[in-house]
Each structure stands twice: as C-alpha cells, then as structure tokens.
Coordinates of C-alpha atoms in Angstrom, one line a residue:
Chain A
M4 CA 132.8 54.9 141.0
T5 CA 133.2 56.3 144.4
G6 CA 133.0 59.7 145.9
W7 CA 132.0 62.7 144.4
L8 CA 132.3 61.3 141.1
Q9 CA 129.1 59.5 141.5
H10 CA 127.3 62.7 142.0
L11 CA 128.5 64.2 138.7
A12 CA 125.3 63.4 136.8
I13 CA 123.4 65.9 139.0
L14 CA 125.8 68.9 138.6
P15 CA 124.6 69.9 135.1
I16 CA 121.2 70.4 136.5
A17 CA 122.0 71.8 139.8
L18 CA 124.8 74.1 139.1
P19 CA 122.8 76.4 136.6
L20 CA 119.7 76.0 138.8
I21 CA 121.9 77.5 141.7
A22 CA 123.8 80.1 139.6
G23 CA 120.7 81.3 138.0
A24 CA 118.7 81.7 141.2
V25 CA 121.5 83.8 142.6
M26 CA 121.7 86.0 139.8
V27 CA 118.1 86.7 139.9
A28 CA 118.5 88.2 143.4
L29 CA 121.5 90.3 142.0
D30 CA 120.8 93.7 141.0
E31 CA 120.9 94.6 137.2
S32 CA 124.1 97.0 137.8
R33 CA 126.3 93.9 138.9
S34 CA 126.3 92.6 135.4
R35 CA 130.1 92.1 135.6
L36 CA 129.6 89.6 138.5
K37 CA 126.8 87.8 137.0
A38 CA 128.8 87.3 133.6
A39 CA 131.6 86.0 135.8
M40 CA 129.2 83.6 137.5
G41 CA 127.7 82.7 134.1
I42 CA 131.1 82.0 132.5
G43 CA 132.2 79.8 135.7
S44 CA 129.0 77.9 135.7
I45 CA 129.1 76.9 132.0
L46 CA 132.8 76.0 132.3
V47 CA 132.2 73.7 135.2
M48 CA 129.1 72.3 132.9
L49 CA 131.5 71.8 130.2
A50 CA 134.0 70.1 132.2
A51 CA 131.2 67.8 133.7
A52 CA 129.9 66.9 130.3
V53 CA 133.4 65.8 129.2
A54 CA 134.0 63.9 132.3
L55 CA 130.5 62.2 131.9
A56 CA 131.2 61.5 128.1
V57 CA 134.5 59.8 129.0
Q58 CA 132.9 58.0 131.9
A59 CA 130.2 56.8 129.6
H60 CA 132.4 55.9 126.8
A61 CA 134.9 53.9 128.9
G62 CA 132.1 52.1 130.5
G63 CA 132.0 49.5 127.9
A64 CA 129.4 48.4 125.2
A65 CA 126.2 49.9 126.5
A66 CA 127.1 51.8 129.6
V67 CA 124.2 53.4 131.3
Q68 CA 124.9 55.4 134.5
V69 CA 122.1 55.7 136.7
Y70 CA 121.7 58.5 139.4
R71 CA 118.8 58.1 141.7
L72 CA 117.8 61.3 143.1
G73 CA 117.5 61.2 146.9
N74 CA 118.6 57.7 146.6
W75 CA 115.1 56.3 146.7
P76 CA 114.7 52.8 145.2
A77 CA 114.0 53.2 141.5
S78 CA 110.2 52.2 141.6
F79 CA 109.4 55.3 144.0
G80 CA 111.9 57.7 143.2
I81 CA 113.1 59.5 140.1
V82 CA 116.3 58.6 138.2
L83 CA 118.7 60.5 136.0
M84 CA 120.4 58.5 133.3
V85 CA 123.7 59.1 131.7
D86 CA 124.7 57.5 128.5
R87 CA 126.8 58.3 125.5
L88 CA 123.9 60.3 124.0
S89 CA 123.1 62.5 127.0
A90 CA 126.7 63.2 127.5
L91 CA 127.2 64.2 124.0
L92 CA 124.3 66.5 124.0
L93 CA 125.3 67.9 127.3
L94 CA 128.7 68.7 125.8
V95 CA 127.2 70.3 122.9
T96 CA 124.7 72.5 124.9
A97 CA 127.4 73.7 127.1
L98 CA 129.5 74.9 124.2
L99 CA 126.5 76.6 122.5
G100 CA 125.7 78.1 126.0
F101 CA 129.2 79.0 126.2
A102 CA 129.4 80.8 122.9
A103 CA 126.1 82.6 123.3
L104 CA 127.1 84.0 126.6
L105 CA 130.5 85.4 125.3
Y106 CA 128.7 87.0 122.5
A107 CA 126.2 88.4 124.8
L108 CA 128.8 90.3 126.9
A109 CA 129.3 92.7 124.1
H110 CA 126.1 94.3 124.2
W111 CA 123.1 92.1 124.5
Q112 CA 123.3 91.4 128.1
R113 CA 122.3 94.9 128.7
M114 CA 119.2 95.0 126.2
G115 CA 116.9 93.6 128.6
A116 CA 116.5 92.3 132.2
H117 CA 117.9 88.9 133.6
F118 CA 119.6 87.7 130.6
H119 CA 122.2 85.6 132.4
A120 CA 119.8 84.2 134.9
L121 CA 117.4 83.2 131.9
L122 CA 120.3 81.7 130.1
Q123 CA 121.3 79.6 133.0
F124 CA 117.8 78.4 133.5
Q125 CA 117.6 77.6 129.8
L126 CA 120.6 75.3 130.1
M127 CA 119.3 73.8 133.1
G128 CA 116.2 72.8 131.2
L129 CA 118.3 71.5 128.3
N130 CA 120.6 69.5 130.5
G131 CA 117.7 68.1 132.5
A132 CA 115.7 67.0 129.5
F133 CA 118.8 65.2 128.2
L134 CA 119.6 63.5 131.6
T135 CA 116.3 62.5 132.9
G136 CA 115.1 58.9 132.8
D137 CA 111.6 59.4 133.5
L138 CA 108.7 60.7 131.2
F139 CA 107.0 63.1 133.7
N140 CA 110.3 64.8 134.5
L141 CA 111.1 65.3 130.9
F142 CA 107.7 67.1 130.9
V143 CA 109.0 69.2 133.9
F144 CA 112.5 70.1 132.2
F145 CA 110.7 71.0 129.0
E146 CA 108.6 73.4 130.9
V147 CA 111.7 74.7 132.4
L148 CA 113.6 75.2 129.2
L149 CA 110.4 76.6 127.5
A150 CA 109.8 79.1 130.2
A151 CA 113.3 80.3 130.0
S152 CA 113.0 80.3 126.3
Y153 CA 110.1 82.5 126.2
G154 CA 112.2 85.0 128.2
L155 CA 115.0 84.7 125.9
A156 CA 113.0 85.0 122.8
L157 CA 111.6 88.3 124.2
H158 CA 114.9 89.5 125.2
G159 CA 115.3 93.0 123.8
S160 CA 111.6 93.4 123.2
G161 CA 110.2 95.3 120.3
V162 CA 107.2 94.8 118.2
A163 CA 108.6 91.9 116.1
R164 CA 109.8 89.8 119.0
V165 CA 106.6 90.2 120.9
K166 CA 104.6 89.2 117.9
A167 CA 106.6 86.2 117.2
G168 CA 106.8 85.4 121.0
L169 CA 103.1 85.3 121.2
H170 CA 102.8 82.7 118.6
Y171 CA 105.6 80.8 119.8
I172 CA 104.3 80.7 123.5
S173 CA 100.7 79.7 122.5
M174 CA 102.0 77.2 120.1
N175 CA 104.2 75.6 122.9
L176 CA 101.5 75.9 125.6
A177 CA 99.3 73.8 123.5
A178 CA 102.1 71.3 122.6
S179 CA 102.8 70.9 126.3
L180 CA 99.0 70.1 127.0
L181 CA 99.5 67.2 124.1
F182 CA 102.6 66.3 126.1
L183 CA 100.5 65.8 129.3
I184 CA 97.8 63.9 127.6
G185 CA 100.3 61.6 125.9
V186 CA 102.3 60.8 129.2
S187 CA 99.0 60.4 131.3
M188 CA 97.7 57.9 128.6
I189 CA 101.0 56.0 128.7
Y190 CA 100.8 55.9 132.6
G191 CA 97.4 54.7 132.2
V192 CA 98.4 51.5 130.3
A193 CA 101.8 51.0 131.4
G194 CA 101.5 52.0 135.1
T195 CA 104.9 53.6 135.0
L196 CA 106.6 56.5 133.5
N197 CA 110.3 55.3 134.1
M198 CA 111.8 54.8 130.7
A199 CA 113.6 51.6 131.6
D200 CA 110.6 50.1 133.2
L201 CA 108.5 51.2 130.3
A202 CA 111.1 49.2 127.9
A203 CA 110.8 46.4 130.1
R204 CA 107.0 46.4 130.2
I205 CA 106.1 47.1 126.6
P206 CA 107.1 43.7 125.1
R207 CA 104.9 41.8 127.8
M208 CA 102.0 44.0 127.2
P209 CA 98.6 42.6 126.3
A210 CA 97.3 43.1 122.7
A211 CA 94.1 44.9 124.4
D212 CA 96.3 47.7 125.7
R213 CA 98.5 48.3 122.6
P214 CA 96.1 50.8 120.8
L215 CA 96.0 53.0 124.0
L216 CA 99.7 53.0 124.3
E217 CA 100.4 53.5 120.7
A218 CA 97.8 56.6 120.8
G219 CA 99.5 58.0 123.8
A220 CA 103.0 57.5 122.3
A221 CA 101.7 59.2 119.1
I222 CA 100.2 62.2 121.0
L223 CA 103.6 62.5 123.0
G224 CA 105.4 62.3 119.7
V225 CA 103.3 65.1 118.2
A226 CA 104.4 67.3 121.3
F227 CA 107.9 66.5 120.6
L228 CA 107.6 67.1 116.8
V229 CA 106.2 70.5 117.3
K230 CA 109.4 71.2 119.3
A231 CA 111.4 69.8 116.5
A232 CA 109.4 71.7 114.0
M233 CA 108.3 69.0 111.7
W234 CA 106.0 70.1 108.7
P235 CA 103.3 71.1 109.1
L236 CA 104.0 71.7 112.8
G237 CA 106.8 73.9 112.6
F238 CA 105.6 77.1 111.0
W239 CA 106.3 79.0 114.1
L240 CA 110.0 78.4 114.1
M241 CA 111.2 80.8 111.4
P242 CA 109.6 84.1 112.8
T243 CA 110.4 83.2 116.2
Y244 CA 114.2 82.5 115.7
A245 CA 114.5 85.1 113.1
A246 CA 113.2 87.8 115.5
A247 CA 115.2 86.4 118.6
S248 CA 118.2 88.2 119.7
P249 CA 121.4 86.4 118.2
P250 CA 122.7 84.9 121.5
A251 CA 119.2 83.6 122.3
A252 CA 118.9 82.3 118.6
A253 CA 122.1 80.4 118.9
I254 CA 121.0 78.7 122.2
F255 CA 117.7 77.9 120.4
S256 CA 119.4 76.0 117.6
M257 CA 120.1 73.3 120.4
M258 CA 116.5 73.6 121.7
S259 CA 114.9 72.2 118.5
K260 CA 117.2 69.4 118.8
V261 CA 115.6 68.5 122.2
G262 CA 112.5 67.5 120.4
V263 CA 114.8 65.2 118.0
Y264 CA 116.4 63.8 121.1
A265 CA 113.0 63.0 122.9
V266 CA 111.7 61.4 119.6
L267 CA 115.0 59.2 119.0
R268 CA 115.0 58.1 122.7
L269 CA 111.3 57.2 122.7
V270 CA 111.1 55.5 119.4
L271 CA 114.1 53.4 120.1
L272 CA 113.2 52.7 123.7
L273 CA 109.4 52.0 123.4
F274 CA 109.2 50.8 119.8
G275 CA 112.5 49.2 119.1
P276 CA 112.9 45.8 117.5
E277 CA 112.5 43.7 120.4
T278 CA 109.2 45.1 121.4
G279 CA 107.2 42.6 119.7
V280 CA 104.0 43.7 117.9
S281 CA 104.6 47.5 118.4
A282 CA 108.1 47.4 117.1
G283 CA 108.8 50.2 114.4
F284 CA 105.5 52.0 115.4
G285 CA 105.6 55.4 113.8
S286 CA 108.9 55.1 111.9
T287 CA 107.1 55.5 108.6
W288 CA 105.6 58.8 109.7
L289 CA 108.9 59.9 110.9
M290 CA 110.5 59.3 107.8
A291 CA 107.8 60.9 105.7
G292 CA 107.4 63.7 107.9
G293 CA 111.1 64.3 108.0
V294 CA 111.4 64.3 104.2
L295 CA 108.7 66.7 103.8
T296 CA 110.3 68.9 106.5
V297 CA 113.4 69.0 104.6
I298 CA 111.7 69.8 101.4
F299 CA 109.8 72.7 103.3
G300 CA 113.1 73.9 104.8
A301 CA 114.9 73.7 101.4
I302 CA 112.0 75.7 99.8
S303 CA 112.0 78.6 102.6
V304 CA 115.8 78.7 102.4
L305 CA 115.6 79.3 98.8
G306 CA 112.7 81.4 99.0
T307 CA 113.9 83.9 101.7
Q308 CA 115.7 87.2 101.4
D309 CA 117.0 87.9 104.8
L310 CA 119.8 86.4 106.8
P311 CA 118.1 85.2 110.1
R312 CA 115.0 83.5 108.0
L313 CA 117.7 81.7 106.1
A314 CA 119.4 80.3 109.5
G315 CA 115.8 79.5 110.4
G316 CA 115.2 77.7 107.3
C317 CA 118.6 75.8 108.0
V318 CA 117.3 74.6 111.5
I319 CA 114.3 73.2 109.8
I320 CA 116.4 71.3 107.2
S321 CA 118.5 70.0 109.9
S322 CA 115.6 68.9 112.1
G323 CA 113.8 67.3 109.1
T324 CA 117.0 65.4 108.1
L325 CA 117.4 63.9 111.6
L326 CA 113.7 63.0 111.9
A327 CA 114.0 61.1 108.8
A328 CA 117.3 59.4 109.7
V329 CA 115.5 58.3 113.0
G330 CA 112.8 57.0 111.0
A331 CA 115.1 55.0 109.0
G332 CA 115.8 53.1 112.0
Q333 CA 119.3 51.6 111.0
T334 CA 122.3 51.8 113.6
A335 CA 124.6 53.4 110.9
V336 CA 122.3 56.0 109.7
T337 CA 121.7 57.0 113.3
G338 CA 125.3 57.1 114.0
G339 CA 125.7 59.6 110.9
A340 CA 122.7 61.4 112.0
L341 CA 124.2 62.1 115.6
F342 CA 127.4 63.5 113.9
Y343 CA 125.0 65.6 111.9
L344 CA 123.2 66.8 114.7
V345 CA 126.4 68.1 116.4
S346 CA 127.9 69.7 113.5
S347 CA 124.7 71.3 112.4
A348 CA 123.8 72.6 115.9
L349 CA 127.3 74.1 116.2
A350 CA 127.1 75.6 112.7
I351 CA 123.7 76.9 112.9
G352 CA 124.6 78.4 116.2
A353 CA 127.5 80.1 114.7
L354 CA 125.5 81.3 111.9
F355 CA 123.1 82.8 114.0
L356 CA 125.7 84.9 115.9
L357 CA 127.4 85.7 112.8
I358 CA 124.4 87.1 111.0
E359 CA 124.3 90.1 113.2
L360 CA 127.8 91.0 112.8
L361 CA 127.2 90.8 109.0
D362 CA 124.0 92.9 109.3
R363 CA 125.6 95.4 111.4
G364 CA 126.3 98.8 109.4
R365 CA 123.7 97.9 106.7
D366 CA 120.5 99.8 106.0
L367 CA 117.3 98.1 107.1
G368 CA 115.7 96.6 104.3
A369 CA 118.9 96.5 101.8
D370 CA 118.3 92.7 101.0
V371 CA 115.0 93.3 100.0
L372 CA 115.9 96.1 97.8
A373 CA 118.8 94.2 96.4
V374 CA 116.7 91.3 95.6
T375 CA 113.9 93.4 93.9
A376 CA 116.6 95.3 91.8
E377 CA 117.9 92.0 90.7
A378 CA 114.7 90.8 89.6
F379 CA 113.9 93.7 87.6
G380 CA 117.4 93.9 86.1
E381 CA 118.4 97.2 87.7
G382 CA 121.2 98.5 89.6
D383 CA 123.9 96.6 87.2
D384 CA 125.1 99.8 85.6
E385 CA 126.1 101.0 88.8
E386 CA 128.5 98.3 89.4
E387 CA 130.1 98.3 86.1
Q388 CA 131.1 101.9 86.7
Q389 CA 132.9 100.9 90.0
G390 CA 135.0 98.6 88.2
D391 CA 137.7 100.9 86.8
D392 CA 139.7 101.5 89.9
G393 CA 142.3 99.1 88.9
I394 CA 143.0 95.9 90.9
G395 CA 140.2 96.5 93.3
V396 CA 139.9 97.4 97.0
P397 CA 141.7 95.7 99.6
I398 CA 139.4 93.8 101.8
P399 CA 139.7 94.7 105.4
M400 CA 140.6 92.0 107.8
T401 CA 137.2 92.2 109.6
M402 CA 135.4 91.5 106.4
A403 CA 137.9 88.8 105.5
T404 CA 137.3 87.1 109.0
L405 CA 133.5 87.4 108.7
A406 CA 133.6 85.9 105.1
T407 CA 135.6 83.0 106.1
C408 CA 133.4 82.3 109.0
F409 CA 130.4 82.5 106.7
L410 CA 132.0 80.3 104.1
C411 CA 132.8 77.6 107.0
C412 CA 129.1 77.7 108.1
A413 CA 128.1 77.4 104.5
L414 CA 130.2 74.6 103.9
V415 CA 129.0 72.7 107.1
L416 CA 125.5 73.2 106.6
A417 CA 125.4 72.3 103.0
G418 CA 127.5 69.4 103.5
L419 CA 130.3 70.0 101.3
P420 CA 134.0 68.8 101.8
P421 CA 136.0 69.4 103.6
L422 CA 134.2 70.1 106.9
S423 CA 132.1 68.1 109.3
G424 CA 129.1 68.4 107.5
F425 CA 130.3 66.5 104.6
I426 CA 131.4 63.7 106.9
A427 CA 128.0 63.4 108.6
K428 CA 125.9 63.3 105.4
F429 CA 128.6 60.8 103.9
A430 CA 128.2 58.6 107.0
M431 CA 124.3 58.7 106.6
L432 CA 124.5 58.1 103.0
D433 CA 126.7 55.2 103.5
G434 CA 124.5 53.8 106.2
I435 CA 121.7 53.9 103.9
L436 CA 123.3 52.2 101.0
N437 CA 125.5 49.8 103.2
P438 CA 123.8 49.2 106.5
R439 CA 126.1 46.1 107.0
G440 CA 129.2 47.6 105.6
L441 CA 131.3 47.6 102.2
G442 CA 131.0 44.3 100.3
Q443 CA 128.5 42.4 101.9
G444 CA 126.4 41.6 99.0
P445 CA 123.6 43.5 97.5
V446 CA 121.1 45.6 99.7
L447 CA 117.6 46.4 99.3
V448 CA 117.2 49.9 99.9
S449 CA 113.6 51.0 100.8
P450 CA 111.9 53.5 99.0
G451 CA 111.7 55.7 102.1
S452 CA 115.5 55.5 102.4
W453 CA 115.9 56.2 98.7
S454 CA 113.7 59.4 99.2
L455 CA 115.8 60.4 102.2
L456 CA 118.9 60.0 100.1
I457 CA 117.6 62.2 97.4
V458 CA 116.3 64.6 99.8
L459 CA 119.7 64.9 101.7
V460 CA 121.6 65.6 98.4
L461 CA 119.0 68.1 97.2
S462 CA 118.7 70.1 100.5
G463 CA 122.4 70.2 100.6
F464 CA 122.3 71.8 97.2
A465 CA 119.4 74.2 98.0
T466 CA 121.3 75.4 101.3
L467 CA 124.5 75.9 99.1
L468 CA 122.6 77.9 96.6
A469 CA 120.9 80.1 99.2
M470 CA 124.1 80.6 101.3
T471 CA 126.3 81.6 98.3
R472 CA 123.6 84.0 97.2
A473 CA 123.4 85.5 100.8
G474 CA 127.2 85.4 100.9
I475 CA 127.5 87.4 97.6
R476 CA 125.1 89.9 98.4
N477 CA 126.3 90.5 101.9
L478 CA 130.0 90.3 101.5
W479 CA 131.0 91.1 97.8
A480 CA 128.2 93.1 96.3
D481 CA 128.9 96.6 97.6
A482 CA 132.3 97.4 97.6
D483 CA 131.7 100.6 99.6
R484 CA 129.7 99.3 102.6
A485 CA 130.8 100.4 105.9
V486 CA 133.2 97.8 107.7
P487 CA 131.2 96.7 110.9
R488 CA 133.1 97.4 114.1
I489 CA 133.1 94.2 115.8
G490 CA 134.6 93.6 119.2
A491 CA 137.0 90.4 119.8
V492 CA 134.4 89.0 122.4
E493 CA 131.8 88.8 119.4
I494 CA 133.8 87.2 116.9
A495 CA 135.5 84.9 119.4
P496 CA 132.5 82.5 120.1
V497 CA 131.8 82.1 116.3
L498 CA 135.4 81.1 115.7
L499 CA 135.2 78.9 118.8
L500 CA 132.1 77.0 117.3
I501 CA 133.6 76.7 113.9
F502 CA 136.8 75.5 115.4
V503 CA 134.9 72.8 117.1
C504 CA 133.5 71.9 113.6
I505 CA 136.9 71.7 112.1
G506 CA 138.0 69.8 115.0
M507 CA 135.3 67.3 114.3
T508 CA 136.5 66.9 110.9
V509 CA 140.2 66.5 111.8
A510 CA 139.5 64.0 114.6
A511 CA 136.5 62.4 112.4
G512 CA 137.8 58.9 113.4
P513 CA 137.4 59.1 117.0
V514 CA 134.3 61.1 116.9
M515 CA 132.6 58.8 114.7
R516 CA 133.5 55.9 116.7
Y517 CA 131.9 57.6 119.7
M518 CA 128.7 58.2 117.4
Q519 CA 128.6 54.7 116.1
A520 CA 129.0 53.4 119.6
T521 CA 126.3 55.6 120.8
A522 CA 123.8 54.4 118.0
A523 CA 124.9 50.7 118.6
A524 CA 124.1 51.1 122.2
L525 CA 120.7 52.9 121.5
H526 CA 119.7 50.1 119.0
A527 CA 121.1 47.4 120.8
P528 CA 118.2 44.7 121.3
D529 CA 119.0 43.9 124.9
H530 CA 119.5 47.4 125.9
P531 CA 120.3 47.3 129.4
R532 CA 118.3 50.1 130.8
Q533 CA 116.8 47.9 133.5
P534 CA 119.3 49.4 136.0
G535 CA 116.4 51.7 136.7
R536 CA 115.4 48.8 139.0
G537 CA 118.8 49.7 141.1
A538 CA 121.5 47.2 140.5
R539 CA 123.9 50.0 141.3
Chain B
M190 CA 80.2 59.0 136.9
E191 CA 82.4 57.9 134.0
L192 CA 80.0 59.6 131.6
I193 CA 79.8 62.7 133.6
L194 CA 83.7 63.0 133.6
A195 CA 84.1 62.1 130.1
L196 CA 81.3 64.8 129.0
A197 CA 83.1 67.3 131.1
I198 CA 86.6 66.6 129.5
G199 CA 85.0 66.6 126.2
I200 CA 83.2 69.9 126.7
L201 CA 86.2 71.7 128.1
G202 CA 88.4 70.5 125.5
G203 CA 86.0 71.2 122.7
S204 CA 85.6 74.7 123.9
G205 CA 89.3 75.2 124.6
V206 CA 90.2 74.1 121.0
W207 CA 87.4 76.4 119.7
L208 CA 88.6 79.4 121.5
L209 CA 92.3 78.5 120.6
M210 CA 91.3 79.3 116.9
R211 CA 89.9 82.5 117.6
P212 CA 91.8 85.7 116.6
R213 CA 91.6 87.6 119.9
T214 CA 94.4 87.1 122.5
F215 CA 92.0 87.2 125.4
Q216 CA 90.0 84.2 123.7
L217 CA 93.3 82.5 123.2
I218 CA 94.3 82.5 126.8
I219 CA 90.7 81.5 128.1
G220 CA 91.0 78.6 125.6
L221 CA 94.3 77.5 126.7
S222 CA 93.0 77.7 130.4
L223 CA 90.0 75.6 129.3
L224 CA 92.0 73.0 127.7
S225 CA 94.4 72.7 130.5
Y226 CA 91.5 71.9 132.8
A227 CA 90.3 69.3 130.5
V228 CA 94.0 67.7 130.3
N229 CA 94.1 67.9 134.2
L230 CA 90.8 65.9 134.5
F231 CA 92.1 63.6 132.0
I232 CA 95.3 62.9 133.7
F233 CA 93.2 62.5 136.7
S234 CA 90.9 59.8 135.1
M235 CA 94.0 58.0 133.8
G236 CA 94.5 56.6 137.7
R237 CA 91.2 54.7 137.1
F238 CA 88.8 56.1 139.6
P239 CA 87.3 53.2 141.7
V240 CA 83.7 54.6 142.8
G241 CA 82.6 53.9 146.3
A242 CA 86.1 52.4 147.3
A243 CA 87.1 52.5 150.9
P244 CA 89.4 55.3 152.1
I245 CA 92.8 54.5 153.0
L246 CA 92.3 53.6 156.5
E247 CA 89.7 50.9 157.3
A248 CA 88.1 50.8 160.8
G249 CA 90.6 48.7 163.0
G250 CA 93.1 48.0 160.2
K251 CA 95.6 49.6 157.9
G252 CA 93.6 49.0 154.7
D253 CA 94.5 47.4 151.4
P254 CA 96.5 49.7 148.9
A255 CA 94.7 48.0 146.1
H256 CA 91.6 49.6 147.2
F257 CA 92.3 53.3 146.9
A258 CA 93.2 55.3 144.2
D259 CA 96.6 55.5 142.4
P260 CA 98.3 58.5 144.1
L261 CA 100.7 59.2 141.3
P262 CA 98.4 60.9 138.8
Q263 CA 97.1 63.1 141.3
S264 CA 100.7 64.2 142.0
L265 CA 101.2 64.6 138.2
V266 CA 98.0 66.8 138.2
L267 CA 99.4 68.9 140.9
T268 CA 102.5 69.7 139.1
A269 CA 100.8 70.2 135.8
I270 CA 98.5 72.7 137.5
V271 CA 101.4 74.5 139.1
I272 CA 103.4 74.7 135.7
G273 CA 100.3 75.5 133.8
F274 CA 99.4 78.4 136.2
A275 CA 103.0 79.9 135.9
T276 CA 103.0 79.6 132.1
T277 CA 99.7 81.3 131.8
A278 CA 100.7 84.1 134.1
L279 CA 103.9 84.5 131.8
F280 CA 101.7 84.2 128.8
L281 CA 99.4 86.9 130.1
V282 CA 102.5 89.4 130.6
V283 CA 103.4 88.8 126.9
M284 CA 100.0 89.6 126.0
L285 CA 99.9 92.8 127.9
A286 CA 103.2 93.8 126.2
A287 CA 101.8 92.8 122.7
R288 CA 98.7 95.0 123.6
G289 CA 101.0 97.8 124.5
L290 CA 103.2 97.7 121.6
T291 CA 100.8 97.1 118.9
G292 CA 97.7 98.7 120.1
G293 CA 95.4 96.0 119.5
D294 CA 94.5 92.5 121.1
H295 CA 94.7 90.6 117.7
V296 CA 97.1 87.7 117.8
D297 CA 98.8 89.0 114.8
G298 CA 99.2 92.5 115.9
R299 CA 96.5 94.0 113.7
P300 CA 93.4 92.4 112.0
P301 CA 93.6 91.7 108.5
R302 CA 92.0 94.0 106.2

C-alpha cells in the first residue's frame, strides 16, 4: 500500500466531519448547495467503503489494516482498524445514509434546521464507531453519533417527537455514563484501552484481576445493550423510532446495529476461546437476552396497530436475533448473522421510508379505527356493497409500486424465500444445526441454540402475520382511498435499498463467502490484532 | 483518602440515581449531572492515586515516571467532562422545548391522573 490509498481509512470520518462543519456555516436558504455537498460526500464515502472492503477481502485470511492517527507509535497514539467487518458496515451505513438523504430532499430537509449537517455528523459517528480500534475512542464516536441522533430524532419538532426525544436522550445519557464506568474499570485493570493490546493482555491476566475486568466488561456491555435495545433495556426504542421523521428513522436502523457491532467485537476480542478462564464470558446472558428480546419484539409487532411502531418492532426483533446469534458463539452462525444484519438493516430502512408514503393521504387514526371496527365485527357490510362493480378497480401504478416494495420488505424481514432474509436465516439455522458442515456426524445442539432456532422461526411467522395484516389494511382494504402523490426522489431510495437486498439474494454466494470469511477472521483463535503494536 | 473518595462517589452516584427516577425534568437533569460527577471521580480513581508521591520533577533530576499518577485517566476525565457538558446543554434545550410544547415539566408531558 502506497500513496494516498493508505490514508483511505480516515476518509469516512474526516469527510463527513468537514462537510458537516461547512454545512453548519452555510445559510439555511442554500439547501440546494448543501444537498449537493451531502450527496457528494456520501457517494465518496460509499466508494471508500467499497475500496476498503475490497482491500480487506483481498488481504488474506485475517487482514487487519491499521491506521495510526498522526503516526504516533501505537502505545501512545490512537489507531483505526479496518477489517472486513468494519468495511462491510461502512458500506451499509453509506447506503442507508444515501437513501435517507435522497428521501429527505423531497421535503423533510425543509422541516427543521440543519438536517444535512446533522446527517453528516451522524454518519461520521457511525463510521468512526465502526473503524476505531480503541475503547475510549469508541466512546467519543458513540457520543458523536448520539448527539447527532438527538438532533435528528427531534427533526421536524412536534409534541410527540419532543416527548419521545426526552426519554431517548435521558436513557442514552445514563447509558453513556455506564459506558464510562465500564471503560475506566477495564483501564484500571488492564492498563490499556487499545483493543489489540487488550486482547493480547487478557490471557495473561492474573486471576485476582479477573473479577474487576469482567465487571467492567459487563457494565460496558450494558451500555451497548441499551443501544442495541435488548429487553428489558429497549423500551425507549419504539416510541422514539416511531416518532422520528422517516429519513432519521431509516438511518437509526443502522444505529441500533452499532450496539450489536460493539458487543460482537468486544465479546470475540476480549472473551474469545483463547482468553483462558474468561472465555465465553457473558455469552449465556447474550443468548438469553437475545431470545427474550426477539419474543418481546414479536409480541410488540403483533400487538401494534400503526406502521411506524411495527417497523420499530422489527428493529427489536432484528437486534434480538443478532444478539442471540453472537451469544451462540459459533463461526457459521456469526456468518449468517452478519448477512442478516445487512439485509435487515437495509429492509428496515426501506420500510421506515415506505411507511410515510403509505400513510400519506390517509386520515390520522384510521388504523386504530379499522382495528376497532374489525374487533367489534363492524364495517363488513359496507365492503360487501362495494363488490358489485364488476371486475374491480384498476390499481394505480403508484399503489402497485408501493405494494411491491412493501411485499419485498415483508419477505426480507419475515425471512421468507426468495429474498435475502431467507438466506440469512437459513444460514443461521444451518450454522446452529451443522456447525461443522453437512455429514460430519451427529451434533449436540445446546438448549440455548434450540431456543434460538425456535424463536427465529416463530419471530419470522409473527413478522409475516403482522406485515400481512398491515399490508391488507393499508393497500387493499379501502378501495376508494386517495392515491398518494409521490415524487420519484421519494420512491427511488426505497427501490435502491430493496434492489440491494435483491442483489444480495442474486449474488448470495460471493456475499456469503465474504460474511463467512469475516466471521472466521473474528473467531480465529490467533487473531492477528497485534499490529496495533505497529508492524506496518 | 480512599474512604473519602469512595464515599463521595457513592453519595453523588446514589443521589444521582435517586433523582433520575423522579418525575420532573429538572430533577432528571440534576440527577444526570450528579451521576456524571460521580463517574468522573470514578474514572479518576481508576488511575490509582498515589498519596504523598513526588511531583514529576524531583530536585536536581528528572524524576521517575513510576512515581507520579497515570495521566491517561485524567485526559479521559477531561474528555468526559467536555462531552458531558455538551450533552447536558443539549438536553436542557430539549427540556425547554418540551416545557414549551406540553406546558409542564413532567417527563411524560403531563402527570398521570
């Protein structure tokens, strides 16, 4: 690696920082310029993420590219680390950011101040959290992305947003304090916060220090789990995501994945199989918590009556599935889980954007009324009378497009064939049942894995049920609903995200190989994360 | 010294948690501030404070780095203070917005009847 390419790792952080800072200074009336800057910056990020992913994937079995900020020796300076996982998540973040920005161009960018700048800072925080190789820097980037997300959650203002935002902010401020306690405890025991150094030091740690280390890691984990909305730490999620403006909610679907990412990284790095006594610390809790989260998500998906909350429930199911999969601690399951992470993040993002389009032109509270009417057996007579005008009404093009998009989201989220959600779930189930590949003799599946398996299937069923019900009510039930007026720039991002999901299905082989290589590198017993010591 | 610090952290943290559970936004923000003080002191204490140790420079020499406190927790505290200050200010703005929109200072908008 020579020349400017070696500085590629800093680009996804520096670029949105500069773009956002310039945008803050620009006047609100120059929204066209801001939008152009935003699109340019995200497209460059996208290209950088692709380049980093290609580099990481080409780099061999367990390639980790270390970027030392300011070129300080690793024991003094701060490092960024790019491996397959970070590059992959950078890519997904940029995609979702692009979709959110495109969608916001229609009218959301004018609904409040500094949308474009906040989005850039949000992306900067997300990218930074995925790239950093240092626990304290992870805290800093968490704060950056949270601060931006507070602004985005409140974008558009209104009583519901401010009320949900108040809970969201206080919850996350408290979680940040837990984060600090955890980080400082780990520092107090291990004497370093560099992830590579930590991984190297933990196996040699004396038994007397272990309780403090494990307590620190557990407190740190709680902070991440609040972000990932594990039950019972995730009650803030549904109101906040449902109240947030659609582009903000779309990017938030990535934000809850940051918590999962941090847990995954921490568990595998600090408590991997080679760390001696502490190996596997917390994985039982993750598994149990994940399974409970999925159950909670499934119940809330079934119980909810409006679409934004339904999408929020899907976020919770997705988080729970991922956490339980991390808790399972098997390479093949992790590979499937990564595939699931990408496809569910994209589909949920698309769903959040789609919901507003579906809701447009409908009366407020129509869903609640419809459900109530259904429950009391009213409203059926009307529909029968409508049925006598022959073959039926032609479906307008707009509605057909919306319905197809909704169907695709439902298929991905419920994990039905033929879309990517099915492949992801299949990979996870396969990983649980055949951790060593087919035909390798009988495998003992642990009770935890059985519960994960059952919950995976049942949550898919619950999602399918809820999505079908919502789809019927929104797209079929009232024949004389007004066709929403939708701009091309609004439907384009939804289509983009769904096409990426379809692309992941078509190219499932190479994508899955990438995911499995990522998982194998993460689980590798001799994970070469020592380059923090500065070989490069 | 250790006892005093531990008591201070405990009392600040306990009061903070108590206030966090209260229904008024003002109590909430004071609670968060107290908690962040407790956490800052905690981070500080994780650097192991040597009592009565020599300063960095000794008379007539450079001094031994092993004798003075670890500077990293101090810089962590500094960062944490700055970030905590900024987020508290931001939270204050949201609180004021909530006050303006709902007309009350209850965390749920209005007290339960």
